[in-house]
Backbone as a chain_set.jsonl record, in Angstrom:
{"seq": "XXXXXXXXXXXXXXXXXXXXXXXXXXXXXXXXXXXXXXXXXXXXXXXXXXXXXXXXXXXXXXXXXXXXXXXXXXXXXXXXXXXXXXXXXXXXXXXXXXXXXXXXXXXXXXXXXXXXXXXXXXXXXXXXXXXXXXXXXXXXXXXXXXXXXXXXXXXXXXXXXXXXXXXXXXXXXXX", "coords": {"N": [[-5.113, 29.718, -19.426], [-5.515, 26.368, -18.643], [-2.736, 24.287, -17.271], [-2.19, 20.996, -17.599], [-0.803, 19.152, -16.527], [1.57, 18.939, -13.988], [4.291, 17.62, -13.647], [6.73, 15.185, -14.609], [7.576, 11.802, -13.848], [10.399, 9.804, -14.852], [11.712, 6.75, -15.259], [11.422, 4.348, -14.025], [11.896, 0.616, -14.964], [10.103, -1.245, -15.673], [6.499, -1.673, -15.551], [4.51, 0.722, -13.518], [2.723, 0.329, -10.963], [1.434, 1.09, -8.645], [1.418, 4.197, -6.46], [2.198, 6.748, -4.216], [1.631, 9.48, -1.989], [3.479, 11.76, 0.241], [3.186, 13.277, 3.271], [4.801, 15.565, 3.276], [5.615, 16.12, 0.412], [6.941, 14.454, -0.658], [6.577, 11.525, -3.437], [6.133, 7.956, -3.171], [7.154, 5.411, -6.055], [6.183, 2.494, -6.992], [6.053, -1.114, -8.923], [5.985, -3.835, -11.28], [8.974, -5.994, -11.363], [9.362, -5.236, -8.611], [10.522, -2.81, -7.886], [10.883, 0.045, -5.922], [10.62, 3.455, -6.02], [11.751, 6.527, -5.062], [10.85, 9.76, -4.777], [11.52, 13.784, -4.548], [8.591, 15.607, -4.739], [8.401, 18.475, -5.507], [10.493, 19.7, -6.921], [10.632, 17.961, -8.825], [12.805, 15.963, -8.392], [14.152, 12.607, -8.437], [15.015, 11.015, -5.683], [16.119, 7.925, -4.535], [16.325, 4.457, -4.779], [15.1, 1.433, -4.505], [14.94, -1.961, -4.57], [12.809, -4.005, -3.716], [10.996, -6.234, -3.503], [11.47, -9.701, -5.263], [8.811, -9.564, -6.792], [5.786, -8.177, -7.894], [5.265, -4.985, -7.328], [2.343, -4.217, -5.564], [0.986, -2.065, -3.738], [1.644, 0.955, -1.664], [2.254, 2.783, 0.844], [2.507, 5.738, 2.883], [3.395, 6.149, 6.236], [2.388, 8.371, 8.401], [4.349, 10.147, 8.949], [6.295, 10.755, 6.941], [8.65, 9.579, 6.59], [8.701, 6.83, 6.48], [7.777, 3.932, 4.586], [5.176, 1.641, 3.521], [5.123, -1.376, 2.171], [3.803, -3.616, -0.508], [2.654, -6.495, -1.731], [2.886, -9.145, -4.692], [3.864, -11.34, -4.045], [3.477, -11.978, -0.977], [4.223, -10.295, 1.22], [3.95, -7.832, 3.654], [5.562, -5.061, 3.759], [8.031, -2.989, 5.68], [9.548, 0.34, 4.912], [12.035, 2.236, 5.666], [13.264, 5.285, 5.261], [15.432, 7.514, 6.346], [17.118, 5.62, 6.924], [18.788, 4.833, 4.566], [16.702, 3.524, 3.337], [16.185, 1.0, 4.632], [14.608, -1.682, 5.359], [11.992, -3.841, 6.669], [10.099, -7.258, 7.303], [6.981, -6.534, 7.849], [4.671, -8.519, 7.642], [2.655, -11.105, 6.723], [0.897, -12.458, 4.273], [-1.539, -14.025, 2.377], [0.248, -16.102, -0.139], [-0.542, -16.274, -2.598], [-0.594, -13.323, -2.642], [-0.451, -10.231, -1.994], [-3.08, -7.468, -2.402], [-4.444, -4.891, -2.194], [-3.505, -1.928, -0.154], [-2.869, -0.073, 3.102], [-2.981, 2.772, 5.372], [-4.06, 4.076, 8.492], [-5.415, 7.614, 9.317], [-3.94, 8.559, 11.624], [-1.807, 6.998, 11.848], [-2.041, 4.871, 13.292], [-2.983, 2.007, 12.243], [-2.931, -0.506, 10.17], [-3.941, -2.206, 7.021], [-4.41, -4.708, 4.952], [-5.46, -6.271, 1.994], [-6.167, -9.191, 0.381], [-5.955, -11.455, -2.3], [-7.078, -13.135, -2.47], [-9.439, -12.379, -0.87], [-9.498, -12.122, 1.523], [-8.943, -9.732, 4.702], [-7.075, -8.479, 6.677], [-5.851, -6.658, 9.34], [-3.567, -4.964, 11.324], [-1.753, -3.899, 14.411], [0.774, -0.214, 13.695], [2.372, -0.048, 15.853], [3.51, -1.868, 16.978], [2.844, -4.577, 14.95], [0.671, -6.342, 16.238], [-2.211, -8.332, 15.719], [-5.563, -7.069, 14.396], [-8.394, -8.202, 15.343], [-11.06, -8.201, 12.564], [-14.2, -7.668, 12.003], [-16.152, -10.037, 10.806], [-17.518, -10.596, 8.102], [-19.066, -11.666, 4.925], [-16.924, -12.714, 2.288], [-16.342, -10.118, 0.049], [-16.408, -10.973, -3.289], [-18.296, -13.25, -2.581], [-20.394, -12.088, -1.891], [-20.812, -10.539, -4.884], [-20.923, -12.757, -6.923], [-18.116, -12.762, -8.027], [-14.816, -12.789, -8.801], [-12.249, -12.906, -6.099], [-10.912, -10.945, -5.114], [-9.58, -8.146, -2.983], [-9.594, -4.83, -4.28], [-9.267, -2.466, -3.123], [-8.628, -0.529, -0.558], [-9.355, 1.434, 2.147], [-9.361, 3.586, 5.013], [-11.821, 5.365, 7.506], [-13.378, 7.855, 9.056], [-14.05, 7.742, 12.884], [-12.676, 4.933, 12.848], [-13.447, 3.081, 10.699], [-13.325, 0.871, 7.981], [-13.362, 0.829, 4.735], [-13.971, -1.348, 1.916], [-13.163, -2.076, -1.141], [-14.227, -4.265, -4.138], [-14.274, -6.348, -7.115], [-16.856, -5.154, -9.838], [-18.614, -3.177, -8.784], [-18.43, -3.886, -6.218], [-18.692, -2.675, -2.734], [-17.706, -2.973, 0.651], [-18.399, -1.699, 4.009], [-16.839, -1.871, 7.093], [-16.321, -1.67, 10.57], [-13.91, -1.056, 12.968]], "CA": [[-5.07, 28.328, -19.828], [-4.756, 25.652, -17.753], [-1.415, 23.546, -17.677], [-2.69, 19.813, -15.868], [0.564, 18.246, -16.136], [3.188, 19.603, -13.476], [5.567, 16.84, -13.721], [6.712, 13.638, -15.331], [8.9, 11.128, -13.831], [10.302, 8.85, -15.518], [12.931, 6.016, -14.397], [10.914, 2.937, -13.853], [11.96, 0.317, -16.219], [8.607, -2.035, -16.063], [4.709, -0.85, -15.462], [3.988, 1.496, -12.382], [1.464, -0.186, -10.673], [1.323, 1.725, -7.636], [1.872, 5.671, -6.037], [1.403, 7.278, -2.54], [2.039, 10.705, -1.468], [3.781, 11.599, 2.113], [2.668, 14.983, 3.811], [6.152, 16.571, 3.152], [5.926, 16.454, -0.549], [7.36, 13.241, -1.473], [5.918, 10.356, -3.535], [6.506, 6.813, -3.914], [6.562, 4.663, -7.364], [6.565, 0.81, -7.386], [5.953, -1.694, -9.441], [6.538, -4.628, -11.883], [10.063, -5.85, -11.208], [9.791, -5.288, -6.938], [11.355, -1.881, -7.571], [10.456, 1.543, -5.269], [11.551, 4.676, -6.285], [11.477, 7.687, -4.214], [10.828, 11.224, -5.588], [11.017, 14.599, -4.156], [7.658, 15.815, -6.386], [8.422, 19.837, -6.375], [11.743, 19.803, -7.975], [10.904, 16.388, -9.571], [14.125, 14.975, -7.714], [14.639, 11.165, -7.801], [16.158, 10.223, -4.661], [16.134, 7.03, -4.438], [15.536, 3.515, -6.034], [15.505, 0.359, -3.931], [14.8, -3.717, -4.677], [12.094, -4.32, -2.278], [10.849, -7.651, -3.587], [11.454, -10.328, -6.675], [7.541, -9.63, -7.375], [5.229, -6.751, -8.427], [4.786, -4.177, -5.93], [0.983, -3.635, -5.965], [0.762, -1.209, -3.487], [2.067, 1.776, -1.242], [0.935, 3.771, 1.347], [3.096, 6.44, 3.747], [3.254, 6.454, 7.202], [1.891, 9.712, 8.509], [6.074, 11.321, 9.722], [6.658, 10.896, 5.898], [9.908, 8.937, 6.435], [8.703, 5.69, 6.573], [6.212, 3.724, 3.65], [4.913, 0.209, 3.931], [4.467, -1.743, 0.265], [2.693, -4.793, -0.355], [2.388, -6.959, -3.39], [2.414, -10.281, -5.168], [4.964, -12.008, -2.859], [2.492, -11.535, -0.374], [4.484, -9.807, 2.29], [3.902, -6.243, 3.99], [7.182, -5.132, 4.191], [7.994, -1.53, 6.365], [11.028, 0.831, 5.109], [12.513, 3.441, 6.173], [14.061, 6.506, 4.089], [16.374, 8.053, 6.717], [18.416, 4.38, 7.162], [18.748, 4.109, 3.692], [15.941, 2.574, 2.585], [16.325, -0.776, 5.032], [13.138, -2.608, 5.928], [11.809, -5.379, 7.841], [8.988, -7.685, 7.135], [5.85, -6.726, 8.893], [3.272, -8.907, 7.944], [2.653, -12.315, 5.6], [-0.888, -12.67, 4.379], [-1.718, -14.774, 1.145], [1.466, -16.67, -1.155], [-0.654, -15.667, -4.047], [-0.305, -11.943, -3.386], [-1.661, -8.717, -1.661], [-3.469, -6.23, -4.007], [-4.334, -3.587, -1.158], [-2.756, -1.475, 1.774], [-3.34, 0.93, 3.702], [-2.974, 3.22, 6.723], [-5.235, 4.847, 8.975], [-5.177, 8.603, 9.586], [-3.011, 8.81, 12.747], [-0.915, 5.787, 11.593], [-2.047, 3.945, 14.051], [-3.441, 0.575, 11.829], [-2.475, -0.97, 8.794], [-4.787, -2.94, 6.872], [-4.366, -5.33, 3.862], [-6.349, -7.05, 1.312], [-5.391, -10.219, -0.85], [-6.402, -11.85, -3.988], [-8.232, -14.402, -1.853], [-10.609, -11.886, -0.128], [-9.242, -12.446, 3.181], [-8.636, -8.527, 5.248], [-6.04, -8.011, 8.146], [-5.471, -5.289, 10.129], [-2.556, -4.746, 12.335], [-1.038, -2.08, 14.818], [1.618, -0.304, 13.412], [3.608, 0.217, 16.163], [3.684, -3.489, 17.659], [2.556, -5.48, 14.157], [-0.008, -7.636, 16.64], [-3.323, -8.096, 14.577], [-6.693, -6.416, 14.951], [-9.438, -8.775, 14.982], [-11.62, -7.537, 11.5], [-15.084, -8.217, 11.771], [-16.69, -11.065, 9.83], [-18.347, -10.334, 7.04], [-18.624, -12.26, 3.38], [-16.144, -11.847, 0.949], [-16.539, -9.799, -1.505], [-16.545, -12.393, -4.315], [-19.599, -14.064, -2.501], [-21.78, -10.742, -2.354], [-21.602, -10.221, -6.014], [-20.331, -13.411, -7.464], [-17.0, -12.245, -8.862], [-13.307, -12.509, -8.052], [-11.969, -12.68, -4.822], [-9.473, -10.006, -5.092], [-9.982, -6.981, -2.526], [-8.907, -4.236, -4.521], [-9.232, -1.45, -2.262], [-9.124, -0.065, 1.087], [-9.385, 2.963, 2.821], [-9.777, 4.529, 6.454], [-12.646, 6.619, 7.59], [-13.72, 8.419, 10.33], [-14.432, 6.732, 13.783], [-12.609, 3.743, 13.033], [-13.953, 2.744, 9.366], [-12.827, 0.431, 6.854], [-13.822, 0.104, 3.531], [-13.033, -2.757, 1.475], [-13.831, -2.542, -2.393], [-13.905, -5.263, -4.885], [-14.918, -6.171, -8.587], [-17.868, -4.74, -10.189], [-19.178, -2.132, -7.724], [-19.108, -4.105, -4.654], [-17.754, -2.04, -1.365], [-18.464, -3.123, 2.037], [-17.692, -0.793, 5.04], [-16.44, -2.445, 8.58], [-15.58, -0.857, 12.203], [-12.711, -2.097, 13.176]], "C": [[-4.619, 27.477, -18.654], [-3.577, 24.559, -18.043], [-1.787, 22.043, -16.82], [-2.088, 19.257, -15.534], [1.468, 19.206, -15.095], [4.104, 19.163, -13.774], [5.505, 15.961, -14.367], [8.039, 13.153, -14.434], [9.076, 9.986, -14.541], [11.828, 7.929, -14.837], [12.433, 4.646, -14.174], [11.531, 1.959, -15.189], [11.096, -1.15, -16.166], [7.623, -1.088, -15.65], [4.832, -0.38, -14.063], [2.702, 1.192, -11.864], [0.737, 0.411, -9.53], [2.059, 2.776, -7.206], [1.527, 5.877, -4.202], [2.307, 8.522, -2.08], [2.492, 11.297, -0.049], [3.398, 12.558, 2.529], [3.872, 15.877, 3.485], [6.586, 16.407, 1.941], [6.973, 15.268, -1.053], [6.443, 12.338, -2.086], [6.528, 9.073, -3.818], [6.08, 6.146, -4.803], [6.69, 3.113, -7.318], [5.644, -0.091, -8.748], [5.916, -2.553, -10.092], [8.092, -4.342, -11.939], [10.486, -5.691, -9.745], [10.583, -4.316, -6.869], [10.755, -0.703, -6.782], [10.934, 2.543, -5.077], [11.1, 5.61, -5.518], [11.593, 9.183, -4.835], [10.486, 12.415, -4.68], [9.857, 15.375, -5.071], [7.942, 17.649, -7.027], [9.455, 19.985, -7.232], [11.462, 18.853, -9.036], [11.754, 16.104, -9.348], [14.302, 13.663, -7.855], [15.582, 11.304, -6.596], [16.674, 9.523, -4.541], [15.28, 5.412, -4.737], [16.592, 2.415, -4.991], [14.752, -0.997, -4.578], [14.22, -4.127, -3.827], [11.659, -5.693, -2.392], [11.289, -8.138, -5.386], [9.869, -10.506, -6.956], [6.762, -8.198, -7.071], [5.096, -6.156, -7.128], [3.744, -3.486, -5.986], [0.392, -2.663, -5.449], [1.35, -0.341, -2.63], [1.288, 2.5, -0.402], [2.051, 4.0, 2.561], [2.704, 6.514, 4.907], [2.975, 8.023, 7.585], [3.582, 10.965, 8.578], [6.318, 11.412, 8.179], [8.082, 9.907, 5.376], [10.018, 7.842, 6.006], [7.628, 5.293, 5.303], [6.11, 1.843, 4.037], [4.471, 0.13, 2.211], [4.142, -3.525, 0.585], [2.415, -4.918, -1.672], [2.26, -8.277, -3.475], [2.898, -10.743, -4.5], [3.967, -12.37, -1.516], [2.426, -11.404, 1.301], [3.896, -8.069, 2.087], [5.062, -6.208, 4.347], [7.09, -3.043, 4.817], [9.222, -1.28, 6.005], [10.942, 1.938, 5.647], [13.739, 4.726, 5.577], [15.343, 7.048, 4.971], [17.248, 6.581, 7.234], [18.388, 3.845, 5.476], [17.695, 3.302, 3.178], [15.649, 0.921, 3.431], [14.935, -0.841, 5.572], [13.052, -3.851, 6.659], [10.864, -5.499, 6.82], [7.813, -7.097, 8.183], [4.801, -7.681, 8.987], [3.45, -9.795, 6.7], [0.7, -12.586, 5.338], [-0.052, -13.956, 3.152], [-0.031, -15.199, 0.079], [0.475, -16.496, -2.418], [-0.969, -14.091, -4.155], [-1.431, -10.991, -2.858], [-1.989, -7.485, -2.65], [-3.447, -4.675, -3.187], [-3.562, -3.397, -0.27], [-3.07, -0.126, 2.024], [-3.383, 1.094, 4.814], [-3.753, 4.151, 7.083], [-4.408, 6.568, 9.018], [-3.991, 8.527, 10.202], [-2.114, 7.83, 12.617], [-0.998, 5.185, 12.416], [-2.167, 1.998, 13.526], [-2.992, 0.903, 10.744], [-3.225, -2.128, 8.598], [-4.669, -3.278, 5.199], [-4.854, -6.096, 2.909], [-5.445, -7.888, 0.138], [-6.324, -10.344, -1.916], [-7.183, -12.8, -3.645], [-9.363, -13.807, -0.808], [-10.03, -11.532, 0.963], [-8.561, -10.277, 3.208], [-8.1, -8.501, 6.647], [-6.012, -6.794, 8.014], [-4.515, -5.767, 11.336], [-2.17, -3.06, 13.472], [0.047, -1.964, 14.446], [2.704, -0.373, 14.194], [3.931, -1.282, 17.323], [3.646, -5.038, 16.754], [1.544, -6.63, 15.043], [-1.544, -7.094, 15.628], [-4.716, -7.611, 15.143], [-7.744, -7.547, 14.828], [-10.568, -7.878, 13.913], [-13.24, -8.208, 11.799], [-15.744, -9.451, 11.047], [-17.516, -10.727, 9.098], [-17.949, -11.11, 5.841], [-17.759, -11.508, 2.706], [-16.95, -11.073, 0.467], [-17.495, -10.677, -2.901], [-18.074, -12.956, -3.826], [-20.8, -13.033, -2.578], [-21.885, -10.877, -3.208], [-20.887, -11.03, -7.17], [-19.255, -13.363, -8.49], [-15.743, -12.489, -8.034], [-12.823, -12.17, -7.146], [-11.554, -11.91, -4.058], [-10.438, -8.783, -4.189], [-8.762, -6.09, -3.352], [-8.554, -3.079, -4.22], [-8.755, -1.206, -0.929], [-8.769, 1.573, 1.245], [-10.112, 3.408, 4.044], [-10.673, 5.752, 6.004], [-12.382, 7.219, 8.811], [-14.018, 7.313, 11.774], [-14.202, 4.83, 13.642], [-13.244, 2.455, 11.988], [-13.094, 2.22, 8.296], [-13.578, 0.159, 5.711], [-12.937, -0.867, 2.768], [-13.781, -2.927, 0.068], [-13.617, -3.785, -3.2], [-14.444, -5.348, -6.417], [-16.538, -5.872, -8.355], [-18.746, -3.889, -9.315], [-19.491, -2.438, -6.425], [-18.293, -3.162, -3.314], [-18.406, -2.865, 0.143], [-17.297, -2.34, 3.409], [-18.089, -1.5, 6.674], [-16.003, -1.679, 9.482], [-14.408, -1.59, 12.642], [-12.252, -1.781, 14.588]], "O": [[-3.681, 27.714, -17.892], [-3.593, 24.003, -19.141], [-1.682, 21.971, -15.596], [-2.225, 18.66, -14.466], [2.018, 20.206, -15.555], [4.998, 19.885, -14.215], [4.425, 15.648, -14.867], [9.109, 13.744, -14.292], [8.156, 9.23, -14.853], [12.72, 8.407, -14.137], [13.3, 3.771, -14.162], [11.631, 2.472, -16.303], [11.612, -2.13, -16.703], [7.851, 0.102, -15.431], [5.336, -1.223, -13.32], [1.68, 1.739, -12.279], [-0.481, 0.262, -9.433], [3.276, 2.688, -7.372], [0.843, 5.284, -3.368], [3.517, 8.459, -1.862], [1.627, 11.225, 0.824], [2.978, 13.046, 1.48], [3.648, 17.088, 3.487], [7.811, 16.456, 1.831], [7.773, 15.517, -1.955], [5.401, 12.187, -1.45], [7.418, 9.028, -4.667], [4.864, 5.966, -4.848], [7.722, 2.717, -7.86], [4.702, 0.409, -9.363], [5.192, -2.985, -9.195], [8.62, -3.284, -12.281], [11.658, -5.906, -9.437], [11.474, -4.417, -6.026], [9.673, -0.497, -7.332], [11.659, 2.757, -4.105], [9.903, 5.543, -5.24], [12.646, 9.534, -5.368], [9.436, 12.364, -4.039], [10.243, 15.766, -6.172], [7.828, 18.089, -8.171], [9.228, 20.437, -8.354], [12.05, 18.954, -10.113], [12.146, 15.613, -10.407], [14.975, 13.418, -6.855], [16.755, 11.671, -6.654], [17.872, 9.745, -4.368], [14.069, 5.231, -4.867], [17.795, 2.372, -4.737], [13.736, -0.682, -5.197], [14.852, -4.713, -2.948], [11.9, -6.42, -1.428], [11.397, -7.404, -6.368], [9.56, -11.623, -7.37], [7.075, -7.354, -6.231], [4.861, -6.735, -6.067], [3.798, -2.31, -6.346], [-0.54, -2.125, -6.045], [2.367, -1.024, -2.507], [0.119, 2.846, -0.575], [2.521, 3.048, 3.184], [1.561, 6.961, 4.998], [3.503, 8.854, 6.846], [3.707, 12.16, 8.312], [6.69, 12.573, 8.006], [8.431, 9.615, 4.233], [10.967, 7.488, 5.307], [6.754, 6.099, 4.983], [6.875, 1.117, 4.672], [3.917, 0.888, 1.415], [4.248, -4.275, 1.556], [2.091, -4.086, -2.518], [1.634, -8.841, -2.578], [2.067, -10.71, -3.593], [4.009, -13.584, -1.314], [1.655, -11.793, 2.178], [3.589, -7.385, 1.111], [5.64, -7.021, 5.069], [6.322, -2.163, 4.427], [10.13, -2.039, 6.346], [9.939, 2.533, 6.044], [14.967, 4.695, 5.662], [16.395, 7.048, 4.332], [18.119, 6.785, 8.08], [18.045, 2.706, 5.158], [18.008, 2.308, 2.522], [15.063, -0.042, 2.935], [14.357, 0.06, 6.18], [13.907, -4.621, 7.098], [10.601, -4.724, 5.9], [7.948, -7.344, 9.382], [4.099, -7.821, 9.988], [4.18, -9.456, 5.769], [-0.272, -12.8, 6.063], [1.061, -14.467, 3.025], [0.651, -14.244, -0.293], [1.113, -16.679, -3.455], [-1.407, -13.539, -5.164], [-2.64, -10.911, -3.076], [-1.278, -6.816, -3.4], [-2.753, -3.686, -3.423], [-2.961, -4.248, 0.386], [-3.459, 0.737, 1.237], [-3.686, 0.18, 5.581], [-4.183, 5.004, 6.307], [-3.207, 6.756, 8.823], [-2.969, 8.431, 9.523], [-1.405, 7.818, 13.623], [0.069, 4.625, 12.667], [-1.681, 1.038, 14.125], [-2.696, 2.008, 10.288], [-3.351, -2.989, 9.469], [-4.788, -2.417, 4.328], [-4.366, -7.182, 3.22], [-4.539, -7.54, -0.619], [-7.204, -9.579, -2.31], [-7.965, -13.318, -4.443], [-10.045, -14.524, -0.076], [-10.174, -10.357, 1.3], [-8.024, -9.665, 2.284], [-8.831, -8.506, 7.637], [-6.099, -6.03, 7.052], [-4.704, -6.721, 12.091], [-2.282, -1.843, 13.325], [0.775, -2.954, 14.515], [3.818, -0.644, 13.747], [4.622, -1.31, 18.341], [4.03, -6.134, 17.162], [1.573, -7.784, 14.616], [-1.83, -6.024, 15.091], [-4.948, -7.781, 16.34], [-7.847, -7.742, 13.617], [-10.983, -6.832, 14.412], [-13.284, -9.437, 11.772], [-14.862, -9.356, 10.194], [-18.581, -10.492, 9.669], [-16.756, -11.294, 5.603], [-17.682, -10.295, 2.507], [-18.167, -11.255, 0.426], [-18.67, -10.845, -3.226], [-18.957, -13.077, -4.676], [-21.866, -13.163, -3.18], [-22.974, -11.411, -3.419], [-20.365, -10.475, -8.137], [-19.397, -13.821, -9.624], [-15.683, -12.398, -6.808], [-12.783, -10.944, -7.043], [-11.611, -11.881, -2.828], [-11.599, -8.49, -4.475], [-7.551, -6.306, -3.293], [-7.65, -2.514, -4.835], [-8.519, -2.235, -0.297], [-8.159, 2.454, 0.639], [-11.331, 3.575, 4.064], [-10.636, 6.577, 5.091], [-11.353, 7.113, 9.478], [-14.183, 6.112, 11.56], [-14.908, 3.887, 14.0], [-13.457, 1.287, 12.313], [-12.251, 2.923, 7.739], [-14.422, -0.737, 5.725], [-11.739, -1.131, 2.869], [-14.759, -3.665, -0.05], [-12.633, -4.423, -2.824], [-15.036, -4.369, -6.87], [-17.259, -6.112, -7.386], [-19.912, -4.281, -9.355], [-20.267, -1.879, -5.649], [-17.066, -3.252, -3.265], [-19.574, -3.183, 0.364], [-16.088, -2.398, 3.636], [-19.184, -1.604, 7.226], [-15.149, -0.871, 9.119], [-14.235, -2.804, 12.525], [-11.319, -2.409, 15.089]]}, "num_chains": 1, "name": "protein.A"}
């Protein structure tokens, strides 16, 4: 028989809107409320539970060493912490005042790349925060007349961004 559940955590006390897994067996939980909990996943451990913003935390995504995560939400900062100082962070990055939906880091952690609720897609380096110039291409929203919101992203190979949005639109950029 198969068993499909391993774990449950539980501890959040609004909606879990966002996860992300580190290479060394941790994950992070955020969500409604600007909270980000930290979990070792084999034991099911809680570690740790920080106050990253007063607005939803829409998304997550681990630096490659495992230590570090970058989150990104309605507020519509990228903010960078760090697990072995306690949890303290900086700002990295300000897009949209109505709120980033995506984030995301490349393979080698070299870029970080964010999508708002207004279409618009930055990319940065991580280890300087200066910005990548992104190609030009139409929103989203104007390809397939729908909502502005990028709700995706994700690194490819050779330097590949995708960038999904409502109703089956994707469009894939070099960056």
């Amino acid at each position: 028989a198969h068993h499909w559940q391993l774990a449950s955590f539980a501890g959040h006390r609004f909606d879990v809107t966002s996860l992300a897994f580190s290479t060394d067996g941790k994950m992070a939980s955020g969500g409604a409320g600007g909270f980000i909990r930290l979990w070792d996943v084999d034991p099911g451990k809680f570690l740790h539970e920080f106050h990253a913003s007063s607005a939803e935390i829409a998304s997550l995504a681990f630096i490659s060493d495992g230590k570090e995560v970058l989150s990104a939400g309605w507020d519509g900062k990228v903010r960078r912490w760090n697990f072995d100082e306690c949890a303290s962070s900086c700002e990295f990055a300000e897009m949209s005042p109505e709120g980033i939906h995506s984030l995301t880091v490349s393979p080698d952690s070299d870029l970080v790349a964010a999508g708002d609720v207004d279409g618009i897609v930055k990319v940065w380096h991580l280890h300087d925060r200066s910005e990548v110039p992104v190609p030009s291409f139409p929103k989203i929203s104007e390809l397939a007349n729908t909502p502005p919101w990028v709700q995706g992203l994700s690194f490819g190979r050779g330097g590949r961004l995708a960038v999904a949005g409502f109703q089956g639109s994707i469009r894939i950029v070099n960056i």
